[in-house]
Amino acid sequence: MDDASSYPRQVPNPDFLPPGWKTQEFMYKSGSCLGKTYIRFASIDGRFRNIQSVKAAVKEQAMADGQSVDAAVALLEQKKLEQKAWKEEKLKEQGILKGAEREEAIEVFRTTHCELTGAMVAQFPGWTSHAKRLENCGQVSMTYFDDKGKPWKLIKDIQAALGGRLMRGESMPWIGEAIRQLDGPKKFGSNPARAFVVEGDPLDATAKRLKREALLPVNMRLDKAYHLKPPSEGRSVWTVIPHDIFDDCSLNLDAITPRVEAAGFTCKKRSKDAYTFSGPRLGDVRLCQTGEMLVDSGDQRAILKIAEQYCGTWLLELD
């Protein structure tokens, strides 16, 4: 539980809150809701306080501005609908389908190929997987990472996403090639990726960090600071690409080297365009003058850790 003395505190505004307003989080200090928090809105000039919803804030602001309350509310509802449609479209672009559309996409995949299995997904080029044994039941939970690093928990979701791409006319010959690599019995047999079970989930650290950073401005969150590109087929090198920081030659390798070495890494090779380091739990770590960091490792937890060190500490400490 957070320290009650830190409340009330200002938190980021939700969408569509009128300009000149702020959002405050309060904590119940007694009663059955002790320790729980709640949100209230207030105008920065102090005219309005303890407003319980964005809609109520819009009404108050409209009346204060001498505008039509009904028109202001109607505009708010229109914006909400537009945002909902935009989010649904973005989910579709990411392959996340729902309802009848999801079932249709799954059927398209089945008709084009066959019923998808974990063994098949393990053959997809650029995809990786992580097997974790669940403490309570002892079963193995699989997480699959596609060629863009997006995690997938359910085979059905992968099947729907790929089926949706087929419905949009996208050509993906690599699916058939990956399936053909498996002999008949192996296609529907055990998933070879399940043989490499480890303790812990590589996403745990990310989930906890996102929860801690939920109140930070977007441009300060580490999940917005870099893109993690998985290895290409047959390789184990991951690429950490910082967002909106570099041009082709802007990283001062000499300046960042002491930061890296202070974290326990050793610089073993220097060239004009890149420095190569070795460190704990990792193979070679190559820092390029372009700002990209290449990490040779099969340990996804270690990869996430060094990516956060790089973008969240080493780069920020540079002059």
PDB file of C-alpha atoms in Angstrom:
ATOM      1  CA  MET A   1       0.000   0.000   0.000  1.00  0.00           C
ATOM      2  CA  ASP A   2       1.267   3.471  -0.849  1.00  0.00           C
ATOM      3  CA  ASP A   3       2.036   5.936   1.922  1.00  0.00           C
ATOM      4  CA  ALA A   4      -1.179   7.828   2.737  1.00  0.00           C
ATOM      5  CA  SER A   5       0.836  11.007   3.237  1.00  0.00           C
ATOM      6  CA  SER A   6       1.478  11.171  -0.517  1.00  0.00           C
ATOM      7  CA  TYR A   7      -2.233  11.782  -1.168  1.00  0.00           C
ATOM      8  CA  PRO A   8      -3.894  13.698  -2.640  1.00  0.00           C
ATOM      9  CA  ARG A   9      -1.586  13.753  -5.636  1.00  0.00           C
ATOM     10  CA  GLN A  10      -1.867  14.959  -9.189  1.00  0.00           C
ATOM     11  CA  VAL A  11      -1.956  12.295 -11.907  1.00  0.00           C
ATOM     12  CA  PRO A  12      -2.120  12.459 -15.726  1.00  0.00           C
ATOM     13  CA  ASN A  13      -5.378  13.736 -17.168  1.00  0.00           C
ATOM     14  CA  PRO A  14      -7.690  11.289 -18.938  1.00  0.00           C
ATOM     15  CA  ASP A  15      -8.736  11.843 -22.517  1.00  0.00           C
ATOM     16  CA  PHE A  16     -11.159  14.693 -23.225  1.00  0.00           C
ATOM     17  CA  LEU A  17     -10.804  16.497 -19.898  1.00  0.00           C
ATOM     18  CA  PRO A  18     -11.239  20.221 -20.727  1.00  0.00           C
ATOM     19  CA  PRO A  19      -8.097  22.394 -20.942  1.00  0.00           C
ATOM     20  CA  GLY A  20      -7.304  24.142 -17.674  1.00  0.00           C
ATOM     21  CA  TRP A  21      -8.343  21.173 -15.542  1.00  0.00           C
ATOM     22  CA  LYS A  22      -6.320  18.748 -13.443  1.00  0.00           C
ATOM     23  CA  THR A  23      -6.809  15.218 -12.146  1.00  0.00           C
ATOM     24  CA  GLN A  24      -6.215  14.328  -8.508  1.00  0.00           C
ATOM     25  CA  GLU A  25      -6.020  10.955  -6.827  1.00  0.00           C
ATOM     26  CA  PHE A  26      -7.221  10.623  -3.233  1.00  0.00           C
ATOM     27  CA  MET A  27      -7.004   7.771  -0.738  1.00  0.00           C
ATOM     28  CA  TYR A  28      -9.738   6.624   1.619  1.00  0.00           C
ATOM     29  CA  LYS A  29      -8.336   6.949   5.133  1.00  0.00           C
ATOM     30  CA  SER A  30     -11.119   5.168   6.989  1.00  0.00           C
ATOM     31  CA  GLY A  31     -14.101   2.897   6.531  1.00  0.00           C
ATOM     32  CA  SER A  32     -14.509  -0.230   4.422  1.00  0.00           C
ATOM     33  CA  CYS A  33     -12.550   1.328   1.535  1.00  0.00           C
ATOM     34  CA  LEU A  34      -9.503   2.112   3.681  1.00  0.00           C
ATOM     35  CA  GLY A  35      -6.379   2.255   1.523  1.00  0.00           C
ATOM     36  CA  LYS A  36      -8.244   2.321  -1.779  1.00  0.00           C
ATOM     37  CA  THR A  37      -7.991   5.328  -4.070  1.00  0.00           C
ATOM     38  CA  TYR A  38     -10.397   7.405  -6.111  1.00  0.00           C
ATOM     39  CA  ILE A  39     -10.173  10.153  -8.730  1.00  0.00           C
ATOM     40  CA  ARG A  40     -11.605  13.656  -8.700  1.00  0.00           C
ATOM     41  CA  PHE A  41     -11.276  16.538 -11.156  1.00  0.00           C
ATOM     42  CA  ALA A  42     -10.790  20.238 -10.504  1.00  0.00           C
ATOM     43  CA  SER A  43     -10.144  23.382 -12.511  1.00  0.00           C
ATOM     44  CA  ILE A  44      -6.667  24.814 -12.112  1.00  0.00           C
ATOM     45  CA  ASP A  45      -8.083  28.252 -11.297  1.00  0.00           C
ATOM     46  CA  GLY A  46      -9.939  26.772  -8.320  1.00  0.00           C
ATOM     47  CA  ARG A  47     -13.460  27.576  -9.518  1.00  0.00           C
ATOM     48  CA  PHE A  48     -14.487  23.923  -9.699  1.00  0.00           C
ATOM     49  CA  ARG A  49     -13.513  21.172  -7.281  1.00  0.00           C
ATOM     50  CA  ASN A  50     -14.409  17.581  -6.459  1.00  0.00           C
ATOM     51  CA  ILE A  51     -15.923  16.879  -9.890  1.00  0.00           C
ATOM     52  CA  GLN A  52     -16.498  13.150 -10.258  1.00  0.00           C
ATOM     53  CA  SER A  53     -16.356  12.548 -14.021  1.00  0.00           C
ATOM     54  CA  VAL A  54     -15.005  13.970 -17.264  1.00  0.00           C
ATOM     55  CA  LYS A  55     -18.561  14.420 -18.502  1.00  0.00           C
ATOM     56  CA  ALA A  56     -19.446  16.483 -15.434  1.00  0.00           C
ATOM     57  CA  ALA A  57     -16.301  18.574 -15.960  1.00  0.00           C
ATOM     58  CA  VAL A  58     -17.284  19.207 -19.587  1.00  0.00           C
ATOM     59  CA  LYS A  59     -20.721  20.386 -18.444  1.00  0.00           C
ATOM     60  CA  GLU A  60     -19.262  22.725 -15.825  1.00  0.00           C
ATOM     61  CA  GLN A  61     -16.802  24.196 -18.317  1.00  0.00           C
ATOM     62  CA  ALA A  62     -19.503  24.694 -20.948  1.00  0.00           C
ATOM     63  CA  MET A  63     -21.708  26.580 -18.488  1.00  0.00           C
ATOM     64  CA  ALA A  64     -18.759  28.705 -17.349  1.00  0.00           C
ATOM     65  CA  ASP A  65     -17.962  29.576 -20.976  1.00  0.00           C
ATOM     66  CA  GLY A  66     -21.578  30.395 -21.797  1.00  0.00           C
ATOM     67  CA  GLN A  67     -21.807  27.536 -24.285  1.00  0.00           C
ATOM     68  CA  SER A  68     -24.511  24.946 -24.860  1.00  0.00           C
ATOM     69  CA  VAL A  69     -24.153  22.109 -22.370  1.00  0.00           C
ATOM     70  CA  ASP A  70     -25.991  19.696 -24.671  1.00  0.00           C
ATOM     71  CA  ALA A  71     -23.693  20.540 -27.580  1.00  0.00           C
ATOM     72  CA  ALA A  72     -20.596  20.093 -25.406  1.00  0.00           C
ATOM     73  CA  VAL A  73     -21.791  16.688 -24.182  1.00  0.00           C
ATOM     74  CA  ALA A  74     -22.706  15.614 -27.722  1.00  0.00           C
ATOM     75  CA  LEU A  75     -19.209  16.563 -28.910  1.00  0.00           C
ATOM     76  CA  LEU A  76     -17.698  14.583 -26.039  1.00  0.00           C
ATOM     77  CA  GLU A  77     -19.698  11.479 -26.955  1.00  0.00           C
ATOM     78  CA  GLN A  78     -18.700  11.869 -30.606  1.00  0.00           C
ATOM     79  CA  LYS A  79     -15.026  12.028 -29.632  1.00  0.00           C
ATOM     80  CA  LYS A  80     -15.423   8.896 -27.519  1.00  0.00           C
ATOM     81  CA  LEU A  81     -16.971   7.011 -30.428  1.00  0.00           C
ATOM     82  CA  GLU A  82     -14.204   8.151 -32.768  1.00  0.00           C
ATOM     83  CA  GLN A  83     -11.567   7.068 -30.267  1.00  0.00           C
ATOM     84  CA  LYS A  84     -13.244   3.681 -29.820  1.00  0.00           C
ATOM     85  CA  ALA A  85     -13.315   3.143 -33.582  1.00  0.00           C
ATOM     86  CA  TRP A  86      -9.663   4.159 -33.846  1.00  0.00           C
ATOM     87  CA  LYS A  87      -8.653   1.748 -31.077  1.00  0.00           C
ATOM     88  CA  GLU A  88     -10.586  -1.095 -32.685  1.00  0.00           C
ATOM     89  CA  GLU A  89      -8.859  -0.401 -35.988  1.00  0.00           C
ATOM     90  CA  LYS A  90      -5.451  -0.386 -34.293  1.00  0.00           C
ATOM     91  CA  LEU A  91      -6.248  -3.722 -32.648  1.00  0.00           C
ATOM     92  CA  LYS A  92      -7.151  -5.155 -36.037  1.00  0.00           C
ATOM     93  CA  GLU A  93      -3.857  -3.920 -37.446  1.00  0.00           C
ATOM     94  CA  GLN A  94      -2.116  -5.757 -34.601  1.00  0.00           C
ATOM     95  CA  GLY A  95      -4.059  -8.905 -35.411  1.00  0.00           C
ATOM     96  CA  ILE A  96      -6.312  -8.758 -32.340  1.00  0.00           C
ATOM     97  CA  LEU A  97      -9.808  -9.677 -33.521  1.00  0.00           C
ATOM     98  CA  LYS A  98     -12.988 -10.293 -31.553  1.00  0.00           C
ATOM     99  CA  GLY A  99     -16.312 -12.059 -31.893  1.00  0.00           C
ATOM    100  CA  ALA A 100     -17.500 -13.285 -35.265  1.00  0.00           C
ATOM    101  CA  GLU A 101     -14.610 -11.611 -37.055  1.00  0.00           C
ATOM    102  CA  ARG A 102     -12.147 -13.591 -34.939  1.00  0.00           C
ATOM    103  CA  GLU A 103     -13.907 -16.883 -35.663  1.00  0.00           C
ATOM    104  CA  GLU A 104     -14.007 -16.097 -39.376  1.00  0.00           C
ATOM    105  CA  ALA A 105     -10.271 -15.387 -39.412  1.00  0.00           C
ATOM    106  CA  ILE A 106      -9.538 -18.659 -37.594  1.00  0.00           C
ATOM    107  CA  GLU A 107     -11.608 -20.570 -40.149  1.00  0.00           C
ATOM    108  CA  VAL A 108      -9.789 -18.859 -43.031  1.00  0.00           C
ATOM    109  CA  PHE A 109      -6.466 -19.973 -41.577  1.00  0.00           C
ATOM    110  CA  ARG A 110      -7.718 -23.542 -41.107  1.00  0.00           C
ATOM    111  CA  THR A 111      -9.033 -23.681 -44.654  1.00  0.00           C
ATOM    112  CA  THR A 112      -5.831 -22.253 -46.117  1.00  0.00           C
ATOM    113  CA  HIS A 113      -3.455 -24.335 -44.008  1.00  0.00           C
ATOM    114  CA  CYS A 114      -4.663 -26.501 -41.115  1.00  0.00           C
ATOM    115  CA  GLU A 115      -5.273 -26.321 -37.372  1.00  0.00           C
ATOM    116  CA  LEU A 116      -2.352 -24.384 -35.912  1.00  0.00           C
ATOM    117  CA  THR A 117      -0.265 -25.976 -33.158  1.00  0.00           C
ATOM    118  CA  GLY A 118       2.550 -24.813 -30.909  1.00  0.00           C
ATOM    119  CA  ALA A 119       4.961 -27.077 -32.769  1.00  0.00           C
ATOM    120  CA  MET A 120       4.165 -25.179 -35.971  1.00  0.00           C
ATOM    121  CA  VAL A 121       4.539 -21.766 -34.349  1.00  0.00           C
ATOM    122  CA  ALA A 122       7.958 -22.848 -33.070  1.00  0.00           C
ATOM    123  CA  GLN A 123       9.022 -23.195 -36.721  1.00  0.00           C
ATOM    124  CA  PHE A 124       7.962 -19.697 -37.798  1.00  0.00           C
ATOM    125  CA  PRO A 125      10.986 -17.645 -38.945  1.00  0.00           C
ATOM    126  CA  GLY A 126      11.906 -14.855 -36.543  1.00  0.00           C
ATOM    127  CA  TRP A 127       9.553 -16.133 -33.826  1.00  0.00           C
ATOM    128  CA  THR A 128      10.782 -17.150 -30.379  1.00  0.00           C
ATOM    129  CA  SER A 129       9.107 -18.762 -27.394  1.00  0.00           C
ATOM    130  CA  HIS A 130       9.332 -18.946 -23.624  1.00  0.00           C
ATOM    131  CA  ALA A 131       8.136 -21.864 -21.493  1.00  0.00           C
ATOM    132  CA  LYS A 132       7.339 -21.244 -17.837  1.00  0.00           C
ATOM    133  CA  ARG A 133       6.208 -23.786 -15.255  1.00  0.00           C
ATOM    134  CA  LEU A 134       3.272 -22.487 -13.219  1.00  0.00           C
ATOM    135  CA  GLU A 135       3.833 -22.821  -9.483  1.00  0.00           C
ATOM    136  CA  ASN A 136       0.265 -23.635  -8.452  1.00  0.00           C
ATOM    137  CA  CYS A 137      -0.522 -26.424 -10.912  1.00  0.00           C
ATOM    138  CA  GLY A 138       2.851 -27.445 -12.335  1.00  0.00           C
ATOM    139  CA  GLN A 139       1.664 -26.984 -15.908  1.00  0.00           C
ATOM    140  CA  VAL A 140       3.786 -25.300 -18.560  1.00  0.00           C
ATOM    141  CA  SER A 141       2.654 -21.900 -19.835  1.00  0.00           C
ATOM    142  CA  MET A 142       3.925 -20.851 -23.257  1.00  0.00           C
ATOM    143  CA  THR A 143       4.534 -17.332 -24.512  1.00  0.00           C
ATOM    144  CA  TYR A 144       5.332 -16.869 -28.198  1.00  0.00           C
ATOM    145  CA  PHE A 145       7.053 -13.750 -29.535  1.00  0.00           C
ATOM    146  CA  ASP A 146       6.429 -12.853 -33.168  1.00  0.00           C
ATOM    147  CA  ASP A 147       8.991 -11.353 -35.528  1.00  0.00           C
ATOM    148  CA  LYS A 148       8.216  -7.874 -34.162  1.00  0.00           C
ATOM    149  CA  GLY A 149       8.621  -8.924 -30.523  1.00  0.00           C
ATOM    150  CA  LYS A 150       4.890  -8.933 -29.702  1.00  0.00           C
ATOM    151  CA  PRO A 151       3.984 -11.620 -27.124  1.00  0.00           C
ATOM    152  CA  TRP A 152       1.178 -14.115 -27.736  1.00  0.00           C
ATOM    153  CA  LYS A 153      -0.230 -16.441 -25.083  1.00  0.00           C
ATOM    154  CA  LEU A 154      -2.889 -18.335 -27.039  1.00  0.00           C
ATOM    155  CA  ILE A 155      -2.456 -20.344 -30.238  1.00  0.00           C
ATOM    156  CA  LYS A 156      -6.016 -19.362 -31.188  1.00  0.00           C
ATOM    157  CA  ASP A 157      -5.055 -15.682 -31.063  1.00  0.00           C
ATOM    158  CA  ILE A 158      -2.067 -16.323 -33.332  1.00  0.00           C
ATOM    159  CA  GLN A 159      -4.285 -18.279 -35.699  1.00  0.00           C
ATOM    160  CA  ALA A 160      -6.843 -15.460 -35.767  1.00  0.00           C
ATOM    161  CA  ALA A 161      -4.168 -12.816 -36.359  1.00  0.00           C
ATOM    162  CA  LEU A 162      -2.629 -14.719 -39.256  1.00  0.00           C
ATOM    163  CA  GLY A 163      -6.081 -15.524 -40.624  1.00  0.00           C
ATOM    164  CA  GLY A 164      -6.919 -11.825 -40.543  1.00  0.00           C
ATOM    165  CA  ARG A 165      -3.818 -11.070 -42.579  1.00  0.00           C
ATOM    166  CA  LEU A 166      -4.852 -13.732 -45.086  1.00  0.00           C
ATOM    167  CA  MET A 167      -8.300 -12.117 -45.314  1.00  0.00           C
ATOM    168  CA  ARG A 168      -6.624  -8.817 -46.179  1.00  0.00           C
ATOM    169  CA  GLY A 169      -4.836 -10.516 -49.060  1.00  0.00           C
ATOM    170  CA  GLU A 170      -1.394 -10.648 -47.475  1.00  0.00           C
ATOM    171  CA  SER A 171       0.921 -13.306 -48.851  1.00  0.00           C
ATOM    172  CA  MET A 172       2.730 -15.308 -46.164  1.00  0.00           C
ATOM    173  CA  PRO A 173       4.394 -18.287 -47.873  1.00  0.00           C
ATOM    174  CA  TRP A 174       6.612 -18.813 -44.845  1.00  0.00           C
ATOM    175  CA  ILE A 175       3.653 -20.280 -42.940  1.00  0.00           C
ATOM    176  CA  GLY A 176       3.254 -23.175 -45.344  1.00  0.00           C
ATOM    177  CA  GLU A 177       7.004 -23.663 -45.523  1.00  0.00           C
ATOM    178  CA  ALA A 178       7.265 -23.805 -41.729  1.00  0.00           C
ATOM    179  CA  ILE A 179       4.443 -26.344 -41.504  1.00  0.00           C
ATOM    180  CA  ARG A 180       5.962 -28.493 -44.245  1.00  0.00           C
ATOM    181  CA  GLN A 181       9.201 -28.703 -42.271  1.00  0.00           C
ATOM    182  CA  LEU A 182       7.401 -30.895 -39.748  1.00  0.00           C
ATOM    183  CA  ASP A 183       6.693 -34.537 -40.466  1.00  0.00           C
ATOM    184  CA  GLY A 184       3.032 -35.517 -40.268  1.00  0.00           C
ATOM    185  CA  PRO A 185       2.968 -36.839 -36.673  1.00  0.00           C
ATOM    186  CA  LYS A 186       5.095 -33.950 -35.404  1.00  0.00           C
ATOM    187  CA  LYS A 187       2.664 -31.348 -36.709  1.00  0.00           C
ATOM    188  CA  PHE A 188       0.124 -32.228 -34.059  1.00  0.00           C
ATOM    189  CA  GLY A 189       2.488 -33.722 -31.500  1.00  0.00           C
ATOM    190  CA  SER A 190       4.262 -32.172 -28.549  1.00  0.00           C
ATOM    191  CA  ASN A 191       5.755 -28.720 -28.860  1.00  0.00           C
ATOM    192  CA  PRO A 192       9.581 -28.938 -28.800  1.00  0.00           C
ATOM    193  CA  ALA A 193       9.745 -25.468 -27.236  1.00  0.00           C
ATOM    194  CA  ARG A 194       8.155 -26.911 -24.082  1.00  0.00           C
ATOM    195  CA  ALA A 195      11.319 -28.888 -23.440  1.00  0.00           C
ATOM    196  CA  PHE A 196      13.114 -25.705 -22.386  1.00  0.00           C
ATOM    197  CA  VAL A 197      11.167 -24.782 -19.268  1.00  0.00           C
ATOM    198  CA  VAL A 198      12.594 -22.029 -17.067  1.00  0.00           C
ATOM    199  CA  GLU A 199      11.517 -20.381 -13.852  1.00  0.00           C
ATOM    200  CA  GLY A 200      10.032 -16.916 -14.210  1.00  0.00           C
ATOM    201  CA  ASP A 201       8.418 -15.071 -17.057  1.00  0.00           C
ATOM    202  CA  PRO A 202      10.423 -12.559 -19.121  1.00  0.00           C
ATOM    203  CA  LEU A 203       7.345 -10.347 -19.183  1.00  0.00           C
ATOM    204  CA  ASP A 204       7.113 -10.112 -15.382  1.00  0.00           C
ATOM    205  CA  ALA A 205       9.747  -7.415 -15.136  1.00  0.00           C
ATOM    206  CA  THR A 206       8.133  -5.422 -17.924  1.00  0.00           C
ATOM    207  CA  ALA A 207       4.659  -5.680 -16.376  1.00  0.00           C
ATOM    208  CA  LYS A 208       5.893  -4.535 -12.971  1.00  0.00           C
ATOM    209  CA  ARG A 209       7.826  -1.657 -14.503  1.00  0.00           C
ATOM    210  CA  LEU A 210       4.806  -0.495 -16.498  1.00  0.00           C
ATOM    211  CA  LYS A 211       2.704  -0.519 -13.330  1.00  0.00           C
ATOM    212  CA  ARG A 212       5.305   1.558 -11.482  1.00  0.00           C
ATOM    213  CA  GLU A 213       5.618   4.016 -14.342  1.00  0.00           C
ATOM    214  CA  ALA A 214       1.904   4.363 -15.091  1.00  0.00           C
ATOM    215  CA  LEU A 215       1.861   7.877 -13.651  1.00  0.00           C
ATOM    216  CA  LEU A 216       4.900   9.118 -15.565  1.00  0.00           C
ATOM    217  CA  PRO A 217       4.600  11.295 -18.686  1.00  0.00           C
ATOM    218  CA  VAL A 218       4.545   9.138 -21.813  1.00  0.00           C
ATOM    219  CA  ASN A 219       7.928  10.342 -23.046  1.00  0.00           C
ATOM    220  CA  MET A 220       9.550   9.208 -19.781  1.00  0.00           C
ATOM    221  CA  ARG A 221       8.259   5.625 -19.808  1.00  0.00           C
ATOM    222  CA  LEU A 222      10.811   2.982 -20.720  1.00  0.00           C
ATOM    223  CA  ASP A 223       8.307   1.039 -22.828  1.00  0.00           C
ATOM    224  CA  LYS A 224       8.207   4.131 -25.059  1.00  0.00           C
ATOM    225  CA  ALA A 225      11.985   4.548 -25.038  1.00  0.00           C
ATOM    226  CA  TYR A 226      13.028   1.657 -27.245  1.00  0.00           C
ATOM    227  CA  HIS A 227      11.950  -1.034 -29.676  1.00  0.00           C
ATOM    228  CA  LEU A 228      13.168  -4.599 -29.201  1.00  0.00           C
ATOM    229  CA  LYS A 229      13.753  -6.451 -32.468  1.00  0.00           C
ATOM    230  CA  PRO A 230      13.998 -10.254 -32.152  1.00  0.00           C
ATOM    231  CA  PRO A 231      16.662 -12.342 -33.904  1.00  0.00           C
ATOM    232  CA  SER A 232      16.355 -13.323 -37.527  1.00  0.00           C
ATOM    233  CA  GLU A 233      16.012 -17.010 -38.369  1.00  0.00           C
ATOM    234  CA  GLY A 234      18.890 -19.130 -37.142  1.00  0.00           C
ATOM    235  CA  ARG A 235      20.470 -16.349 -35.079  1.00  0.00           C
ATOM    236  CA  SER A 236      20.388 -15.302 -31.423  1.00  0.00           C
ATOM    237  CA  VAL A 237      21.171 -11.579 -31.703  1.00  0.00           C
ATOM    238  CA  TRP A 238      18.488  -9.177 -30.456  1.00  0.00           C
ATOM    239  CA  THR A 239      18.533  -5.500 -31.449  1.00  0.00           C
ATOM    240  CA  VAL A 240      17.635  -2.675 -29.052  1.00  0.00           C
ATOM    241  CA  ILE A 241      16.617   0.425 -31.023  1.00  0.00           C
ATOM    242  CA  PRO A 242      16.127   3.631 -28.977  1.00  0.00           C
ATOM    243  CA  HIS A 243      13.178   5.768 -30.085  1.00  0.00           C
ATOM    244  CA  ASP A 244      13.598   9.251 -31.533  1.00  0.00           C
ATOM    245  CA  ILE A 245      17.112   9.783 -30.207  1.00  0.00           C
ATOM    246  CA  PHE A 246      19.695   9.083 -32.856  1.00  0.00           C
ATOM    247  CA  ASP A 247      20.793   9.945 -36.334  1.00  0.00           C
ATOM    248  CA  ASP A 248      23.339   7.781 -38.161  1.00  0.00           C
ATOM    249  CA  CYS A 249      26.358   8.770 -36.087  1.00  0.00           C
ATOM    250  CA  SER A 250      25.252  10.496 -32.909  1.00  0.00           C
ATOM    251  CA  LEU A 251      26.231   8.060 -30.133  1.00  0.00           C
ATOM    252  CA  ASN A 252      29.527   9.007 -28.502  1.00  0.00           C
ATOM    253  CA  LEU A 253      30.989   5.560 -27.894  1.00  0.00           C
ATOM    254  CA  ASP A 254      33.904   6.849 -25.831  1.00  0.00           C
ATOM    255  CA  ALA A 255      31.553   8.756 -23.535  1.00  0.00           C
ATOM    256  CA  ILE A 256      29.181   5.870 -22.897  1.00  0.00           C
ATOM    257  CA  THR A 257      31.867   3.201 -22.393  1.00  0.00           C
ATOM    258  CA  PRO A 258      32.591   4.124 -18.724  1.00  0.00           C
ATOM    259  CA  ARG A 259      28.864   3.803 -17.962  1.00  0.00           C
ATOM    260  CA  VAL A 260      28.768   0.335 -19.480  1.00  0.00           C
ATOM    261  CA  GLU A 261      31.952  -0.807 -17.756  1.00  0.00           C
ATOM    262  CA  ALA A 262      30.681   0.483 -14.405  1.00  0.00           C
ATOM    263  CA  ALA A 263      27.774  -1.948 -14.790  1.00  0.00           C
ATOM    264  CA  GLY A 264      30.171  -4.900 -14.940  1.00  0.00           C
ATOM    265  CA  PHE A 265      30.858  -5.135 -18.667  1.00  0.00           C
ATOM    266  CA  THR A 266      34.276  -5.294 -20.325  1.00  0.00           C
ATOM    267  CA  CYS A 267      35.057  -3.585 -23.618  1.00  0.00           C
ATOM    268  CA  LYS A 268      36.937  -6.171 -25.656  1.00  0.00           C
ATOM    269  CA  LYS A 269      36.911  -4.647 -29.131  1.00  0.00           C
ATOM    270  CA  ARG A 270      36.751  -1.118 -30.535  1.00  0.00           C
ATOM    271  CA  SER A 271      36.187  -0.030 -34.106  1.00  0.00           C
ATOM    272  CA  LYS A 272      35.167   3.201 -35.770  1.00  0.00           C
ATOM    273  CA  ASP A 273      31.488   2.272 -35.927  1.00  0.00           C
ATOM    274  CA  ALA A 274      30.961   0.073 -32.856  1.00  0.00           C
ATOM    275  CA  TYR A 275      32.356  -1.134 -29.526  1.00  0.00           C
ATOM    276  CA  THR A 276      31.875  -4.733 -28.377  1.00  0.00           C
ATOM    277  CA  PHE A 277      31.445  -5.633 -24.701  1.00  0.00           C
ATOM    278  CA  SER A 278      31.147  -8.865 -22.752  1.00  0.00           C
ATOM    279  CA  GLY A 279      29.169  -9.173 -19.561  1.00  0.00           C
ATOM    280  CA  PRO A 280      27.290 -11.400 -17.102  1.00  0.00           C
ATOM    281  CA  ARG A 281      24.509 -13.682 -18.439  1.00  0.00           C
ATOM    282  CA  LEU A 282      25.044 -12.369 -21.966  1.00  0.00           C
ATOM    283  CA  GLY A 283      27.127 -13.077 -25.019  1.00  0.00           C
ATOM    284  CA  ASP A 284      28.593 -10.175 -26.937  1.00  0.00           C
ATOM    285  CA  VAL A 285      26.952  -6.766 -26.542  1.00  0.00           C
ATOM    286  CA  ARG A 286      27.712  -4.496 -29.485  1.00  0.00           C
ATOM    287  CA  LEU A 287      27.040  -0.755 -29.209  1.00  0.00           C
ATOM    288  CA  CYS A 288      26.861   0.933 -32.592  1.00  0.00           C
ATOM    289  CA  GLN A 289      27.523   4.571 -33.412  1.00  0.00           C
ATOM    290  CA  THR A 290      23.993   4.701 -34.857  1.00  0.00           C
ATOM    291  CA  GLY A 291      22.618   4.067 -31.351  1.00  0.00           C
ATOM    292  CA  GLU A 292      21.529   0.475 -31.899  1.00  0.00           C
ATOM    293  CA  MET A 293      22.624  -2.128 -29.377  1.00  0.00           C
ATOM    294  CA  LEU A 294      23.037  -5.744 -30.536  1.00  0.00           C
ATOM    295  CA  VAL A 295      22.728  -8.354 -27.782  1.00  0.00           C
ATOM    296  CA  ASP A 296      23.685 -11.986 -28.353  1.00  0.00           C
ATOM    297  CA  SER A 297      21.691 -14.012 -25.830  1.00  0.00           C
ATOM    298  CA  GLY A 298      18.886 -16.516 -25.451  1.00  0.00           C
ATOM    299  CA  ASP A 299      18.013 -15.154 -22.007  1.00  0.00           C
ATOM    300  CA  GLN A 300      15.103 -12.795 -22.639  1.00  0.00           C
ATOM    301  CA  ARG A 301      15.055 -11.565 -19.043  1.00  0.00           C
ATOM    302  CA  ALA A 302      18.702 -10.496 -19.356  1.00  0.00           C
ATOM    303  CA  ILE A 303      17.938  -8.824 -22.690  1.00  0.00           C
ATOM    304  CA  LEU A 304      15.102  -6.794 -21.163  1.00  0.00           C
ATOM    305  CA  LYS A 305      17.344  -5.809 -18.258  1.00  0.00           C
ATOM    306  CA  ILE A 306      20.189  -4.498 -20.409  1.00  0.00           C
ATOM    307  CA  ALA A 307      17.737  -2.735 -22.752  1.00  0.00           C
ATOM    308  CA  GLU A 308      16.342  -0.848 -19.765  1.00  0.00           C
ATOM    309  CA  GLN A 309      19.844  -0.121 -18.458  1.00  0.00           C
ATOM    310  CA  TYR A 310      20.852   1.256 -21.832  1.00  0.00           C
ATOM    311  CA  CYS A 311      17.811   3.440 -22.520  1.00  0.00           C
ATOM    312  CA  GLY A 312      16.859   4.223 -18.931  1.00  0.00           C
ATOM    313  CA  THR A 313      20.284   4.870 -17.382  1.00  0.00           C
ATOM    314  CA  TRP A 314      23.341   4.928 -19.629  1.00  0.00           C
ATOM    315  CA  LEU A 315      21.877   7.192 -22.312  1.00  0.00           C
ATOM    316  CA  LEU A 316      20.272   9.533 -19.790  1.00  0.00           C
ATOM    317  CA  GLU A 317      23.602   9.989 -17.998  1.00  0.00           C
ATOM    318  CA  LEU A 318      25.352  11.232 -21.136  1.00  0.00           C
ATOM    319  CA  ASP A 319      25.961  14.965 -21.397  1.00  0.00           C
TER     320      ASP A 319
END
